[in-house]
Short mmCIF file of C-alpha atoms and ligand atoms in Angstrom, two decimals:
data_model
loop_
_atom_site.label_atom_id
_atom_site.label_comp_id
_atom_site.label_asym_id
_atom_site.label_seq_id
_atom_site.Cartn_x
_atom_site.Cartn_y
_atom_site.Cartn_z
CA MET X 30 -40.05 29.14 -9.86
CA MET X 31 -39.44 26.01 -7.83
CA SER X 32 -39.36 26.19 -4.06
CA PRO X 33 -36.02 25.21 -2.48
CA MET X 34 -37.92 22.29 -0.96
CA GLY X 35 -38.78 20.86 -4.39
CA GLY X 36 -41.74 21.08 -6.77
CA PRO X 37 -45.01 19.12 -6.94
CA SER X 38 -43.44 15.69 -7.52
CA GLY X 39 -40.88 16.30 -4.81
CA ARG X 40 -43.62 17.19 -2.36
CA ALA X 41 -45.67 14.15 -3.41
CA ALA X 42 -42.65 11.87 -2.86
CA LYS X 43 -42.24 13.25 0.64
CA GLU X 44 -45.93 12.95 1.49
CA ARG X 45 -46.08 9.41 0.23
CA PHE X 46 -43.49 8.22 2.76
CA THR X 47 -43.98 10.64 5.59
CA GLY X 48 -46.34 8.75 7.93
CA ARG X 49 -45.70 6.11 10.55
CA ALA X 50 -47.62 3.44 8.58
CA ALA X 51 -45.50 4.07 5.45
CA ALA X 52 -42.32 3.69 7.51
CA GLU X 53 -43.54 0.46 9.11
CA LYS X 54 -44.52 -0.96 5.73
CA TYR X 55 -41.26 0.10 4.09
CA ALA X 56 -39.17 -1.41 6.88
CA ARG X 57 -40.70 -4.82 6.04
CA SER X 58 -40.61 -4.56 2.25
CA LEU X 59 -37.02 -4.88 1.00
CA PRO X 60 -34.54 -6.02 3.64
CA GLY X 61 -33.21 -9.52 3.02
CA THR X 62 -34.66 -9.81 -0.51
CA ALA X 63 -32.75 -10.57 -3.71
CA THR X 64 -33.45 -6.98 -4.78
CA ASP X 65 -31.81 -5.74 -1.59
CA ARG X 66 -28.72 -7.87 -2.24
CA ARG X 67 -28.45 -6.76 -5.87
CA GLU X 68 -28.73 -3.10 -4.91
CA ARG X 69 -26.00 -3.47 -2.29
CA ARG X 70 -23.73 -5.14 -4.84
CA ALA X 71 -24.21 -2.35 -7.37
CA ILE X 72 -23.62 0.36 -4.76
CA ALA X 73 -20.52 -1.41 -3.41
CA ARG X 74 -19.04 -1.59 -6.92
CA LEU X 75 -19.61 2.11 -7.49
CA LEU X 76 -18.05 3.00 -4.14
CA ALA X 77 -15.04 0.73 -4.66
CA GLY X 78 -11.86 2.75 -4.33
CA LEU X 79 -13.13 4.92 -1.49
CA PRO X 80 -10.80 4.45 1.48
CA ALA X 81 -11.91 2.98 4.78
CA GLY X 82 -13.09 5.72 7.08
CA ALA X 83 -14.46 7.81 4.20
CA ARG X 84 -17.42 9.92 5.27
CA VAL X 85 -20.47 8.64 3.39
CA LEU X 86 -23.99 10.06 3.57
CA ASP X 87 -27.05 7.92 2.83
CA LEU X 88 -29.84 10.29 1.78
CA PRO X 89 -32.67 9.37 1.73
CA CYS X 90 -31.89 6.61 4.20
CA GLY X 91 -35.49 5.42 4.59
CA THR X 92 -35.60 2.98 7.49
CA GLY X 93 -31.83 2.47 7.27
CA ARG X 94 -31.71 -0.59 5.05
CA LEU X 95 -28.27 0.34 3.67
CA LEU X 96 -26.63 1.72 6.78
CA GLY X 97 -25.20 -1.46 8.29
CA PHE X 98 -24.00 -2.47 4.85
CA LEU X 99 -22.22 0.87 4.25
CA ALA X 100 -20.66 0.76 7.71
CA GLY X 101 -19.59 -2.82 6.94
CA LEU X 102 -17.66 -1.50 3.94
CA GLY X 103 -15.60 0.50 6.43
CA PHE X 104 -17.17 3.91 5.87
CA ALA X 105 -18.07 6.49 8.49
CA THR X 106 -21.73 6.49 7.65
CA GLU X 107 -24.28 9.24 8.22
CA ALA X 108 -27.91 9.30 7.27
CA ALA X 109 -30.84 11.60 6.66
CA ASP X 110 -34.39 11.37 5.43
CA ALA X 111 -37.30 13.78 5.01
CA SER X 112 -39.62 11.55 7.03
CA PRO X 113 -39.17 11.66 10.81
CA HIS X 114 -40.73 8.19 11.07
CA MET X 115 -38.28 6.74 8.56
CA ALA X 116 -35.30 8.47 10.21
CA ALA X 117 -36.41 7.28 13.65
CA ARG X 118 -36.24 3.66 12.50
CA ALA X 119 -32.84 4.00 10.87
CA ARG X 120 -29.62 3.50 12.77
CA ALA X 121 -26.57 5.24 11.38
CA GLY X 122 -23.06 4.02 12.03
CA ASP X 123 -21.91 7.43 13.22
CA GLY X 124 -24.52 9.68 14.72
CA ALA X 125 -28.27 9.44 14.65
CA PRO X 126 -30.01 9.91 11.32
CA ILE X 127 -31.37 13.40 10.93
CA VAL X 128 -34.50 14.71 9.29
CA ALA X 129 -33.40 16.62 6.20
CA ASP X 130 -34.64 17.44 2.74
CA ALA X 131 -32.62 16.36 -0.29
CA PHE X 132 -33.48 19.65 -1.98
CA ARG X 133 -31.93 21.67 0.83
CA THR X 134 -29.70 19.90 3.30
CA PRO X 135 -28.05 21.42 6.37
CA TYR X 136 -24.56 20.16 5.44
CA ARG X 137 -21.63 22.35 4.46
CA ASP X 138 -20.15 22.37 0.95
CA GLY X 139 -18.11 19.21 0.23
CA ALA X 140 -18.94 17.71 3.64
CA PHE X 141 -18.90 14.09 2.41
CA ASP X 142 -16.46 11.88 0.54
CA ALA X 143 -19.45 10.20 -1.11
CA VAL X 144 -23.24 10.43 -1.08
CA VAL X 145 -25.62 7.54 -1.80
CA CYS X 146 -29.07 8.52 -3.03
CA ASN X 147 -31.04 5.31 -3.40
CA ARG X 148 -34.62 5.16 -4.67
CA LEU X 149 -35.41 8.85 -4.76
CA LEU X 150 -34.93 9.99 -8.36
CA HIS X 151 -37.60 7.65 -9.75
CA HIS X 152 -40.12 9.57 -7.66
CA LEU X 153 -39.14 12.78 -9.45
CA PRO X 154 -40.49 12.53 -13.01
CA GLU X 155 -39.75 16.19 -13.79
CA ALA X 156 -36.19 16.86 -14.91
CA ARG X 157 -36.02 20.19 -13.08
CA GLU X 158 -36.76 18.47 -9.78
CA ARG X 159 -34.19 15.74 -10.33
CA ARG X 160 -31.68 18.43 -11.26
CA ALA X 161 -32.43 20.50 -8.17
CA ALA X 162 -31.91 17.46 -5.92
CA LEU X 163 -28.72 16.47 -7.78
CA ALA X 164 -27.31 20.00 -7.53
CA GLU X 165 -27.84 20.04 -3.76
CA LEU X 166 -26.36 16.56 -3.27
CA SER X 167 -23.44 17.51 -5.49
CA ARG X 168 -22.84 20.61 -3.37
CA ILE X 169 -22.24 18.55 -0.22
CA CYS X 170 -20.25 15.77 -1.93
CA ARG X 171 -16.56 15.95 -2.91
CA GLY X 172 -16.37 12.40 -4.31
CA PRO X 173 -18.76 10.00 -6.02
CA LEU X 174 -22.48 10.77 -5.85
CA VAL X 175 -24.11 7.36 -6.35
CA VAL X 176 -27.73 7.61 -7.45
CA SER X 177 -30.27 5.01 -8.44
CA PHE X 178 -32.74 5.71 -11.22
CA PHE X 179 -35.34 3.76 -13.16
CA ARG X 180 -33.90 3.26 -16.61
CA ASP X 181 -36.01 2.90 -19.73
CA PHE X 182 -34.14 -0.23 -20.80
CA GLY X 183 -34.79 -3.93 -20.36
CA TRP X 184 -37.71 -6.19 -19.49
CA ASP X 185 -39.23 -4.25 -16.56
CA ALA X 186 -39.22 -1.05 -18.55
CA LEU X 187 -40.90 -2.79 -21.49
CA VAL X 188 -43.61 -4.17 -19.21
CA PHE X 189 -44.10 -0.70 -17.73
CA ARG X 190 -44.55 0.77 -21.20
CA LEU X 191 -46.96 -1.93 -22.37
CA ARG X 192 -49.04 -1.64 -19.21
CA THR X 193 -49.21 2.12 -19.60
CA LEU X 194 -50.28 1.73 -23.21
CA LEU X 195 -52.90 -0.95 -22.57
CA THR X 196 -54.44 0.65 -19.48
CA ARG X 197 -54.14 4.17 -20.93
CA ARG X 198 -52.96 5.32 -17.55
CA ARG X 199 -50.78 8.38 -17.26
CA PRO X 200 -48.35 7.42 -14.50
CA ARG X 201 -46.97 10.28 -12.44
CA ASP X 202 -44.38 8.31 -10.54
CA ARG X 203 -41.72 5.65 -11.07
CA ILE X 204 -41.46 6.45 -14.76
CA PRO X 205 -38.31 4.96 -16.32
CA ILE X 206 -36.07 7.51 -18.03
CA ARG X 207 -33.43 7.16 -20.70
CA LEU X 208 -29.79 7.15 -19.77
CA ALA X 209 -29.46 10.24 -21.99
CA ALA X 210 -31.98 12.02 -19.74
CA LEU X 211 -29.95 11.19 -16.65
CA ARG X 212 -26.81 12.40 -18.39
CA ALA X 213 -28.55 15.68 -19.22
CA ASP X 214 -29.69 16.01 -15.59
CA ALA X 215 -26.12 15.44 -14.45
CA VAL X 216 -24.76 18.09 -16.81
CA ALA X 217 -27.42 20.57 -15.70
CA ALA X 218 -26.32 19.98 -12.10
CA GLY X 219 -22.62 20.47 -12.94
CA LEU X 220 -21.92 16.73 -12.89
CA ARG X 221 -20.97 14.01 -15.30
CA VAL X 222 -21.89 10.33 -15.39
CA ALA X 223 -18.66 8.51 -14.54
CA SER X 224 -20.10 4.98 -14.63
CA VAL X 225 -23.38 3.10 -14.80
CA ARG X 226 -24.43 -0.31 -13.44
CA GLY X 227 -27.66 -2.20 -13.57
CA ALA X 228 -28.89 -3.89 -10.39
CA ARG X 229 -29.98 -6.71 -12.68
CA PRO X 230 -29.08 -5.69 -16.23
CA LEU X 231 -31.67 -6.24 -18.97
CA VAL X 232 -34.26 -7.39 -16.41
CA SER X 233 -34.69 -4.78 -13.69
CA LYS X 234 -35.20 -1.10 -14.43
CA GLN X 235 -33.19 -0.26 -11.30
CA TYR X 236 -29.90 1.23 -12.46
CA TYR X 237 -27.13 3.10 -10.69
CA ALA X 238 -24.89 5.91 -11.81
CA SER X 239 -21.79 7.27 -10.18
CA LEU X 240 -21.76 11.02 -10.79
CA ARG X 241 -18.75 13.26 -10.42
CA ARG X 242 -18.61 16.99 -10.24
CA GLU X 243 -17.09 18.63 -13.29
CA PRO X 244 -13.79 20.21 -12.25
CA ASP X 245 -14.84 23.72 -13.27
CA ALA X 246 -18.36 23.49 -11.81
CA THR X 247 -18.87 26.04 -9.06
CA ILE X 248 -20.29 24.83 -5.76
CA ARG X 249 -23.67 26.46 -5.27
CA SER X 250 -24.26 27.18 -1.63
CA SER X 251 -27.59 26.04 -0.25
CA PRO X 252 -30.14 28.87 -0.48
CA GLY X 253 -31.33 30.49 2.72
C1 SAM B 312 -38.30 4.40 -1.61
S1 SAM B 312 -37.69 5.07 -0.09
C2 SAM B 312 -35.95 4.68 -0.23
C3 SAM B 312 -35.26 4.62 1.09
C4 SAM B 312 -33.82 4.11 1.08
N1 SAM B 312 -32.94 4.92 0.26
C5 SAM B 312 -33.77 2.67 0.62
O1 SAM B 312 -33.29 2.41 -0.50
O2 SAM B 312 -34.22 1.80 1.35
C6 SAM B 312 -37.76 6.78 -0.48
C7 SAM B 312 -37.37 7.66 0.69
O3 SAM B 312 -37.21 8.99 0.24
C8 SAM B 312 -37.61 9.86 1.28
N2 SAM B 312 -37.80 11.17 0.65
C9 SAM B 312 -38.74 11.54 -0.24
N3 SAM B 312 -38.53 12.80 -0.62
C10 SAM B 312 -37.44 13.24 0.05
C11 SAM B 312 -36.73 14.46 0.08
N4 SAM B 312 -37.09 15.51 -0.66
N5 SAM B 312 -35.65 14.56 0.88
C12 SAM B 312 -35.25 13.52 1.64
N6 SAM B 312 -35.89 12.33 1.67
C13 SAM B 312 -36.96 12.19 0.87
C14 SAM B 312 -38.83 9.19 1.84
O4 SAM B 312 -39.15 9.65 3.13
C15 SAM B 312 -38.41 7.73 1.81
O5 SAM B 312 -37.81 7.35 3.02
#
């Protein structure tokens, strides 16, 4: 049985980013890049329709790359991350970012109008771990749950496959998945895929899905 704090991949994803050095490196890696701009565009499109003032959680927020952008869209933004060093560098629009685990958050059921989960799922190669994280994020979200995932489609994904084949490596992380796999994860978590956007369609493996809770899905309270 999986711990409420995630399984082996979930723990590895946390460990990978937990230290001060990882936070310092991450803070320098993406802000201001074309990738950063494309991701913001995709997220903005999937959040379009949410009213100004909507309560939006960015989890994991990392070093807060998306927080100013989300606040700039008019949302009351909150943030959380498993790494204290990441959270310490992030600045939320409303309230300081907290240290929290995506597999078991401290928030009440339906606390947010939307939740953004950027660049976490591709660190969870096992479906049961993705589903556990999605179920928890769905529990605290009454509107769109916008997640990024690495999709097995397009140039990047082809290069990933060829490299894996040629080097005979068995990657344990950042493995692109099919859209059908994400759909199955969503269903298992009581959600459905409402829409999908590529950050850079046919080139980048970074894709986004807006997930919605199925009307008859029961909200599972956080364990413990
Ligand atoms: C690749 S970074 C993405 C950060 C941010 N979303 C962004 O796009 O800039 C992955 C983040 O996930 C956090 N993380 C890993 N596992 C987590 C978990 N179980 N719960 C919450 N945060 C987690 C890490 O600390 C790290 O900050």
